[in-house]
CSV table of N, CA and C in Angstrom, one decimal:
chain,number,residue,atom,x,y,z
A,1,MET,N,101.8,134.6,101.8
A,1,MET,CA,100.4,134.7,101.4
A,1,MET,C,100.3,134.3,99.8
A,2,ILE,N,99.1,133.5,99.5
A,2,ILE,CA,99.2,133.1,98.2
A,2,ILE,C,98.1,134.2,97.3
A,3,LYS,N,98.7,134.9,96.7
A,3,LYS,CA,97.7,135.9,95.5
A,3,LYS,C,97.4,135.2,94.3
A,4,ARG,N,96.4,135.5,93.8
A,4,ARG,CA,96.0,135.4,92.6
A,4,ARG,C,97.1,135.8,91.6
A,5,GLY,N,97.4,134.6,90.4
A,5,GLY,CA,98.2,135.2,89.3
A,5,GLY,C,99.6,134.8,90.0
A,6,LYS,N,99.9,134.7,90.8
A,6,LYS,CA,101.3,134.7,91.7
A,6,LYS,C,101.6,133.3,91.5
A,7,PRO,N,102.8,132.9,91.1
A,7,PRO,CA,103.1,131.6,91.5
A,7,PRO,C,103.5,131.2,92.8
A,8,LEU,N,103.2,129.8,93.0
A,8,LEU,CA,103.6,129.4,94.2
A,8,LEU,C,104.9,129.5,94.4
A,9,ASP,N,105.7,130.0,95.8
A,9,ASP,CA,106.9,129.6,96.5
A,9,ASP,C,107.2,128.5,96.8
A,10,LYS,N,108.6,128.2,96.9
A,10,LYS,CA,108.7,127.0,96.9
A,10,LYS,C,108.4,126.2,98.0
A,11,GLY,N,108.6,127.0,99.2
A,11,GLY,CA,108.0,126.5,100.8
A,11,GLY,C,106.7,126.4,100.9
A,12,GLU,N,106.0,126.9,100.1
A,12,GLU,CA,104.4,127.2,100.5
A,12,GLU,C,103.8,125.7,100.1
A,13,ILE,N,104.1,125.0,99.0
A,13,ILE,CA,103.7,123.7,98.5
A,13,ILE,C,103.9,122.7,100.1
A,14,ASN,N,105.0,122.5,100.6
A,14,ASN,CA,105.3,122.1,101.7
A,14,ASN,C,104.4,122.3,103.0
A,15,MET,N,104.2,123.5,103.1
A,15,MET,CA,103.5,124.3,104.2
A,15,MET,C,102.1,123.9,104.1
A,16,THR,N,101.4,123.8,102.8
A,16,THR,CA,100.1,123.2,102.4
A,16,THR,C,99.9,121.9,103.1
A,17,ILE,N,101.0,121.1,102.6
A,17,ILE,CA,100.7,119.8,102.8
A,17,ILE,C,100.5,119.1,104.0
A,18,LEU,N,101.9,119.8,104.7
A,18,LEU,CA,101.6,119.8,106.0
A,18,LEU,C,100.6,120.3,107.0
A,19,ALA,N,100.0,121.4,106.5
A,19,ALA,CA,98.5,121.7,107.0
A,19,ALA,C,97.4,120.7,107.1
A,20,CYS,N,97.3,120.3,105.5
A,20,CYS,CA,96.5,119.4,105.4
A,20,CYS,C,96.4,118.3,106.0
A,21,SER,N,97.4,117.5,106.0
A,21,SER,CA,97.6,116.5,106.8
A,21,SER,C,97.2,116.4,108.3
A,22,LEU,N,97.6,117.8,108.7
A,22,LEU,CA,97.6,117.8,110.3
A,22,LEU,C,95.9,117.8,110.2
A,23,ILE,N,95.1,118.7,109.7
A,23,ILE,CA,93.6,118.7,109.8
A,23,ILE,C,93.2,117.6,109.2
A,24,CYS,N,93.1,116.7,108.5
A,24,CYS,CA,92.5,115.4,108.2
A,24,CYS,C,92.8,114.6,109.1
A,25,PHE,N,94.1,114.4,109.6
A,25,PHE,CA,94.4,113.5,110.5
A,25,PHE,C,93.5,113.9,112.0
A,26,LEU,N,93.7,115.4,112.5
A,26,LEU,CA,92.6,115.4,113.4
A,26,LEU,C,90.9,115.2,113.0
A,27,VAL,N,90.5,115.4,111.9
A,27,VAL,CA,89.0,114.9,111.6
A,27,VAL,C,89.0,113.5,111.8
A,28,GLY,N,90.0,112.7,111.4
A,28,GLY,CA,90.0,111.2,111.6
A,28,GLY,C,89.8,110.9,113.1
A,29,ARG,N,90.6,111.5,113.9
A,29,ARG,CA,90.4,111.6,115.1
A,29,ARG,C,89.2,111.7,115.6
A,30,LEU,N,88.6,112.8,115.3
A,30,LEU,CA,87.3,113.4,115.6
A,30,LEU,C,86.1,112.2,115.7
A,31,PHE,N,86.3,111.7,114.3
A,31,PHE,CA,85.3,110.5,114.2
A,31,PHE,C,85.4,109.3,114.7
A,32,SER,N,86.5,109.0,115.2
A,32,SER,CA,87.0,107.8,115.7
A,32,SER,C,86.6,108.1,117.2
A,33,SER,N,86.8,109.1,117.7
A,33,SER,CA,86.4,109.1,119.1
A,33,SER,C,85.1,109.5,119.6
A,34,ALA,N,84.4,110.4,118.4
A,34,ALA,CA,83.0,111.0,118.9
A,34,ALA,C,82.2,111.3,117.7
A,35,PRO,N,81.9,109.9,116.9
A,35,PRO,CA,81.3,110.1,115.9
A,35,PRO,C,79.6,110.3,115.6
A,36,PRO,N,79.1,111.0,114.7
A,36,PRO,CA,77.6,111.7,114.9
A,36,PRO,C,76.8,110.6,115.2
A,37,GLN,N,76.1,110.7,115.9
A,37,GLN,CA,75.2,109.6,116.6
A,37,GLN,C,73.9,109.1,115.8
A,38,GLN,N,73.3,110.4,115.3
A,38,GLN,CA,71.9,110.5,114.4
A,38,GLN,C,72.2,110.7,112.9
A,39,ILE,N,71.4,110.4,112.5
A,39,ILE,CA,71.8,110.5,110.6
A,39,ILE,C,71.3,111.9,110.4
A,40,ASN,N,72.1,112.9,110.0
A,40,ASN,CA,71.9,113.9,109.6
A,40,ASN,C,72.3,114.4,108.3
A,41,TYR,N,72.4,115.5,107.5
A,41,TYR,CA,72.7,115.9,106.1
A,41,TYR,C,73.6,116.8,106.1
A,42,PHE,N,74.4,117.2,107.6
A,42,PHE,CA,75.2,118.3,107.8
A,42,PHE,C,76.4,117.9,107.9
A,43,TYR,N,76.7,116.7,109.1
A,43,TYR,CA,77.8,116.4,109.4
A,43,TYR,C,77.8,114.6,109.4
A,44,GLY,N,78.9,114.4,109.0
A,44,GLY,CA,79.5,112.7,109.0
A,44,GLY,C,79.8,112.4,107.9
A,45,PHE,N,80.0,111.1,107.5
A,45,PHE,CA,80.2,110.3,106.5
A,45,PHE,C,78.8,109.8,105.7
A,46,ARG,N,78.2,110.5,104.6
A,46,ARG,CA,76.9,110.5,104.0
A,46,ARG,C,77.4,110.0,102.7
A,47,THR,N,76.4,108.9,102.8
A,47,THR,CA,76.5,107.9,101.4
A,47,THR,C,74.8,107.6,101.6
A,48,LYS,N,74.4,107.1,100.4
A,48,LYS,CA,73.0,106.3,100.3
A,48,LYS,C,72.9,105.0,101.3
A,49,LYS,N,74.0,104.5,101.3
A,49,LYS,CA,73.9,103.4,102.1
A,49,LYS,C,74.2,103.3,103.8
A,50,SER,N,74.9,104.4,104.1
A,50,SER,CA,75.2,104.7,105.1
A,50,SER,C,74.3,105.6,105.9
A,51,MET,N,73.1,106.1,105.1
A,51,MET,CA,72.1,106.9,105.7
A,51,MET,C,70.8,106.1,105.5
A,52,LYS,N,70.9,105.0,105.3
A,52,LYS,CA,69.6,104.0,105.1
A,52,LYS,C,69.0,103.7,106.4
A,53,ASN,N,70.0,103.6,107.6
A,53,ASN,CA,69.2,102.9,108.7
A,53,ASN,C,70.3,103.4,109.7
A,54,GLN,N,70.3,103.5,111.0
A,54,GLN,CA,70.8,103.8,112.2
A,54,GLN,C,72.0,103.1,112.1
A,55,GLN,N,72.1,101.5,112.1
A,55,GLN,CA,73.2,100.6,112.4
A,55,GLN,C,74.5,100.9,111.1
A,56,ASN,N,73.8,101.2,109.9
A,56,ASN,CA,74.7,101.6,109.0
A,56,ASN,C,75.4,102.6,109.3
A,57,TRP,N,74.7,103.8,109.5
A,57,TRP,CA,75.3,105.2,110.0
A,57,TRP,C,76.4,104.8,111.0
A,58,GLU,N,76.3,104.2,112.3
A,58,GLU,CA,76.9,104.1,113.2
A,58,GLU,C,78.3,103.3,112.8
A,59,ARG,N,78.3,102.4,111.9
A,59,ARG,CA,79.4,101.8,111.3
A,59,ARG,C,80.2,102.6,110.7
A,60,ALA,N,79.5,103.2,109.4
A,60,ALA,CA,80.1,103.9,108.5
A,60,ALA,C,80.8,105.4,108.9
A,61,GLN,N,80.6,105.8,110.3
A,61,GLN,CA,81.4,106.8,110.7
A,61,GLN,C,82.3,106.2,111.2
A,62,VAL,N,82.3,105.4,112.1
A,62,VAL,CA,83.4,104.8,113.0
A,62,VAL,C,84.5,104.2,111.6
A,63,LEU,N,84.2,103.7,110.7
A,63,LEU,CA,85.2,102.9,109.9
A,63,LEU,C,85.8,104.0,109.1
A,64,PHE,N,85.2,105.2,108.6
A,64,PHE,CA,85.3,106.5,108.0
A,64,PHE,C,86.5,107.0,108.9
A,65,GLY,N,86.1,107.1,110.2
A,65,GLY,CA,87.3,107.8,111.1
A,65,GLY,C,88.8,107.0,111.3
A,66,GLU,N,88.6,105.9,111.4
A,66,GLU,CA,89.5,104.7,111.3
A,66,GLU,C,90.6,104.7,110.3
A,67,VAL,N,89.9,104.7,109.0
A,67,VAL,CA,90.7,104.6,107.6
A,67,VAL,C,91.1,106.0,107.7
A,68,PHE,N,90.7,107.2,107.8
A,68,PHE,CA,91.1,108.4,107.7
A,68,PHE,C,92.2,108.9,108.6
A,69,GLU,N,92.1,108.5,110.0
A,69,GLU,CA,93.0,108.6,110.9
A,69,GLU,C,94.3,108.0,110.6
A,70,LYS,N,94.1,106.6,110.1
A,70,LYS,CA,95.2,105.7,109.6
A,70,LYS,C,95.8,106.5,108.5
A,71,ILE,N,95.4,107.0,107.4
A,71,ILE,CA,95.9,107.4,106.0
A,71,ILE,C,96.6,108.5,106.3
A,72,PHE,N,95.9,109.4,107.3
A,72,PHE,CA,96.7,110.8,107.4
A,72,PHE,C,97.7,110.9,108.5
A,73,ARG,N,97.7,110.0,109.5
A,73,ARG,CA,98.8,109.6,110.5
A,73,ARG,C,100.1,109.5,109.5
A,74,TYR,N,99.8,108.6,108.4
A,74,TYR,CA,101.1,108.2,107.6
A,74,TYR,C,101.7,109.4,106.8
A,75,ALA,N,100.4,110.3,106.4
A,75,ALA,CA,100.9,111.5,105.3
A,75,ALA,C,101.4,112.7,106.6
A,76,LEU,N,100.9,112.7,107.5
A,76,LEU,CA,101.7,113.7,108.7
A,76,LEU,C,103.1,113.4,108.8
A,77,MET,N,103.1,112.0,109.2
A,77,MET,CA,104.8,111.6,109.4
A,77,MET,C,105.7,112.1,108.4
A,78,VAL,N,105.2,111.7,107.0
A,78,VAL,CA,106.0,112.1,106.1
A,78,VAL,C,106.1,113.5,105.7
A,79,SER,N,105.2,114.6,106.0
A,79,SER,CA,104.9,115.5,105.9
A,79,SER,C,106.0,116.5,107.0
A,80,ILE,N,105.9,115.9,108.2
A,80,ILE,CA,107.0,116.5,108.9
A,80,ILE,C,108.5,116.2,108.5
A,81,VAL,N,109.0,114.7,108.2
A,81,VAL,CA,110.3,114.7,107.8
A,81,VAL,C,110.6,115.4,106.6
A,82,TRP,N,109.7,115.7,105.7
A,82,TRP,CA,110.1,116.3,104.6
A,82,TRP,C,110.2,118.0,105.0
A,83,PHE,N,109.4,118.6,105.8
A,83,PHE,CA,109.5,119.9,106.4
A,83,PHE,C,110.9,120.1,107.1
A,84,VAL,N,111.1,119.2,107.6
A,84,VAL,CA,112.8,119.5,108.5
A,84,VAL,C,113.8,119.0,107.3
A,85,ILE,N,113.6,118.4,106.2
A,85,ILE,CA,114.5,118.3,105.0
A,85,ILE,C,114.4,119.9,104.2
A,86,ASP,N,113.4,119.9,104.1
A,86,ASP,CA,113.1,121.4,103.2
A,86,ASP,C,113.6,122.6,104.1
A,87,VAL,N,113.4,122.6,105.3
A,87,VAL,CA,114.2,123.9,106.1
A,87,VAL,C,115.7,123.5,106.0
A,88,ALA,N,116.1,122.2,106.0
A,88,ALA,CA,117.4,122.3,105.8
A,88,ALA,C,118.0,122.7,104.8
A,89,LEU,N,117.4,122.4,103.5
A,89,LEU,CA,117.7,122.7,102.0
A,89,LEU,C,117.6,124.1,102.3
A,90,LEU,N,116.5,124.8,102.6
A,90,LEU,CA,116.5,126.5,102.6
A,90,LEU,C,117.9,127.0,103.3
A,91,ILE,N,118.0,126.3,104.6
A,91,ILE,CA,119.4,127.1,105.3
A,91,ILE,C,120.4,126.8,104.5
A,92,VAL,N,120.5,125.6,103.6
A,92,VAL,CA,121.8,125.4,103.0
A,92,VAL,C,121.9,126.1,101.9
A,93,GLY,N,120.8,126.3,101.2
A,93,GLY,CA,120.7,127.5,100.2
A,93,GLY,C,120.3,126.5,98.8
A,94,TYR,N,120.2,125.1,98.8
A,94,TYR,CA,119.8,124.3,97.6
A,94,TYR,C,118.1,124.6,97.3
A,95,GLU,N,117.8,125.6,97.2
A,95,GLU,CA,116.2,125.6,96.9
A,95,GLU,C,115.6,125.1,95.4
A,96,ASN,N,116.7,124.8,94.7
A,96,ASN,CA,116.1,124.1,93.4
A,96,ASN,C,115.5,122.4,94.1
A,97,ILE,N,116.2,121.9,94.5
A,97,ILE,CA,116.2,120.5,95.1
A,97,ILE,C,114.9,120.5,96.1
A,98,LEU,N,114.5,121.7,96.4
A,98,LEU,CA,113.5,121.8,97.6
A,98,LEU,C,112.2,121.8,96.8
A,99,PHE,N,112.2,121.9,95.6
A,99,PHE,CA,110.9,121.9,94.7
A,99,PHE,C,110.6,120.4,94.2
A,100,VAL,N,111.9,119.8,94.1
A,100,VAL,CA,111.7,118.3,93.5
A,100,VAL,C,111.3,117.3,94.8
A,101,SER,N,111.9,117.8,96.1
A,101,SER,CA,111.3,117.4,97.1
A,101,SER,C,109.9,117.4,97.6
A,102,ASP,N,109.4,118.5,97.1
A,102,ASP,CA,108.0,118.6,97.2
A,102,ASP,C,107.1,117.7,96.1
A,103,ILE,N,107.6,117.9,95.0
A,103,ILE,CA,106.9,116.8,94.2
A,103,ILE,C,107.0,115.5,94.7
A,104,TYR,N,108.1,115.1,95.0
A,104,TYR,CA,108.0,113.6,95.3
A,104,TYR,C,107.4,113.3,96.6
A,105,GLN,N,106.8,114.3,97.8
A,105,GLN,CA,106.5,114.3,99.0
A,105,GLN,C,104.7,114.3,98.7
A,106,VAL,N,104.5,115.0,97.5
A,106,VAL,CA,103.1,114.9,97.1
A,106,VAL,C,102.9,113.2,96.3
A,107,LEU,N,103.8,112.9,95.6
A,107,LEU,CA,103.4,111.8,95.0
A,107,LEU,C,103.4,110.4,96.1
A,108,LEU,N,104.6,110.7,97.0
A,108,LEU,CA,104.5,109.5,97.8
A,108,LEU,C,103.2,109.2,98.9
A,109,ILE,N,102.6,110.5,99.1
A,109,ILE,CA,101.5,110.8,99.8
A,109,ILE,C,100.0,110.1,99.0
A,110,VAL,N,100.1,110.4,97.7
A,110,VAL,CA,99.0,110.1,96.9
A,110,VAL,C,99.0,108.3,96.7
A,111,VAL,N,100.1,108.1,96.5
A,111,VAL,CA,100.3,106.5,96.1
A,111,VAL,C,99.9,105.8,97.5
A,112,TYR,N,100.5,106.5,98.3
A,112,TYR,CA,100.1,105.5,99.9
A,112,TYR,C,98.5,105.6,100.4
A,113,GLN,N,98.0,106.9,99.9
A,113,GLN,CA,96.3,107.1,100.3
A,113,GLN,C,95.8,106.1,99.5
A,114,ASN,N,96.0,105.8,98.1
A,114,ASN,CA,95.4,105.2,97.3
A,114,ASN,C,95.4,103.8,97.6
A,115,ARG,N,96.5,103.3,97.9
A,115,ARG,CA,96.9,101.6,98.3
A,115,ARG,C,96.2,101.7,99.7
A,116,GLU,N,96.1,102.4,100.5
A,116,GLU,CA,95.2,102.3,101.7
A,116,GLU,C,93.8,102.1,101.5
A,117,CYS,N,93.2,103.2,101.0
A,117,CYS,CA,92.1,103.5,100.7
A,117,CYS,C,91.1,102.1,100.1
A,118,PHE,N,91.9,101.4,99.0
A,118,PHE,CA,91.6,100.2,98.4
A,118,PHE,C,91.5,99.1,99.1
A,119,ARG,N,92.6,99.2,100.1
A,119,ARG,CA,92.8,97.9,100.9
A,119,ARG,C,91.5,97.1,101.2
A,120,TYR,N,90.6,98.1,101.7
A,120,TYR,CA,89.3,97.4,102.4
A,120,TYR,C,88.0,97.7,101.3
A,121,ARG,N,87.1,96.6,101.3
A,121,ARG,CA,85.9,97.0,100.8
A,121,ARG,C,84.9,96.8,101.5
A,122,VAL,N,83.8,97.7,101.3
A,122,VAL,CA,82.5,97.5,101.9
A,122,VAL,C,81.6,96.6,101.4
A,123,ILE,N,81.4,95.6,102.1
A,123,ILE,CA,80.0,94.4,101.4
A,123,ILE,C,79.2,94.8,102.3
A,124,VAL,N,78.0,94.9,101.6
A,124,VAL,CA,76.5,94.7,102.4
A,124,VAL,C,75.8,93.7,102.5
A,125,HIS,N,75.7,93.2,103.5
A,125,HIS,CA,74.8,92.2,104.1
A,125,HIS,C,73.2,92.3,104.4
A,126,PRO,N,72.5,91.7,103.7
A,126,PRO,CA,70.9,91.9,104.1
A,126,PRO,C,70.5,91.3,105.4
A,127,ILE,N,70.2,91.8,106.5
A,127,ILE,CA,69.6,91.4,107.8
A,127,ILE,C,68.3,91.7,108.0
A,128,ASP,N,67.4,90.6,108.4
A,128,ASP,CA,66.3,91.1,108.5
A,128,ASP,C,65.4,91.6,107.9
A,129,ASN,N,65.1,91.2,106.6
A,129,ASN,CA,64.1,91.5,105.5
A,129,ASN,C,65.0,92.6,104.9
A,130,GLU,N,64.5,93.9,105.3
A,130,GLU,CA,65.2,95.4,104.8
A,130,GLU,C,66.4,95.7,104.9
A,131,GLU,N,66.8,95.7,106.4
A,131,GLU,CA,67.8,96.4,107.1
A,131,GLU,C,69.3,95.6,106.5
A,132,LEU,N,70.0,96.7,106.4
A,132,LEU,CA,71.2,95.8,106.0
A,132,LEU,C,72.5,96.4,107.1
A,133,MET,N,73.5,95.9,106.9
A,133,MET,CA,74.7,96.1,108.0
A,133,MET,C,76.1,96.2,107.2
A,134,LEU,N,77.0,96.9,107.4
A,134,LEU,CA,78.1,97.1,106.5
A,134,LEU,C,79.2,96.2,107.3
A,135,THR,N,80.1,95.7,106.7
A,135,THR,CA,81.4,94.8,107.5
A,135,THR,C,82.4,95.1,106.3
A,136,THR,N,83.4,94.9,106.9
A,136,THR,CA,84.7,95.0,106.1
A,136,THR,C,85.6,93.6,105.9
A,137,LYS,N,86.0,93.6,104.6
A,137,LYS,CA,86.9,92.3,104.7
A,137,LYS,C,88.3,92.7,103.8
A,138,PRO,N,89.4,92.1,104.4
A,138,PRO,CA,90.4,92.3,103.9
A,138,PRO,C,90.4,92.1,102.1
A,139,ARG,N,91.1,93.2,101.2
A,139,ARG,CA,91.0,93.0,100.1
A,139,ARG,C,92.0,91.7,99.5
A,140,ILE,N,91.8,91.2,98.7
A,140,ILE,CA,92.8,89.9,98.3
A,140,ILE,C,93.5,90.7,97.2
A,141,ASP,N,94.7,90.8,97.2
A,141,ASP,CA,95.6,91.5,96.1
A,141,ASP,C,96.4,90.3,95.2
A,142,LEU,N,95.9,90.3,94.3
A,142,LEU,CA,96.5,89.4,93.0
A,142,LEU,C,97.4,89.8,92.5
């Protein structure tokens, strides 16, 4: 258990990353399979553009679920692999290497998430006067 003022134990960082990756993957799966149908202020991917009309809302929820699930699927796989490595390091007794592996794991996940988040850009096209529709185009990396 993490207490205020107490430094983190070497294994607690990895367990936190694994748990957060699992929860975020499940949230992405939930949004992909059962996105919120009606525009609301409590549940869903809420931005000005997504809440402008029903078509934007539905597209934004599905797109959010797909991207979130994809990002955290890889984060979860990396977390599980590093969790196994960290358990092996604890058993063998190399706790100093364990902390380095946790830092490496965090950096790996952050770099991959940033790469994946900026792969797509959202473009807004006007349709029928004031209605808007969200579409995605692959981003061209120069």
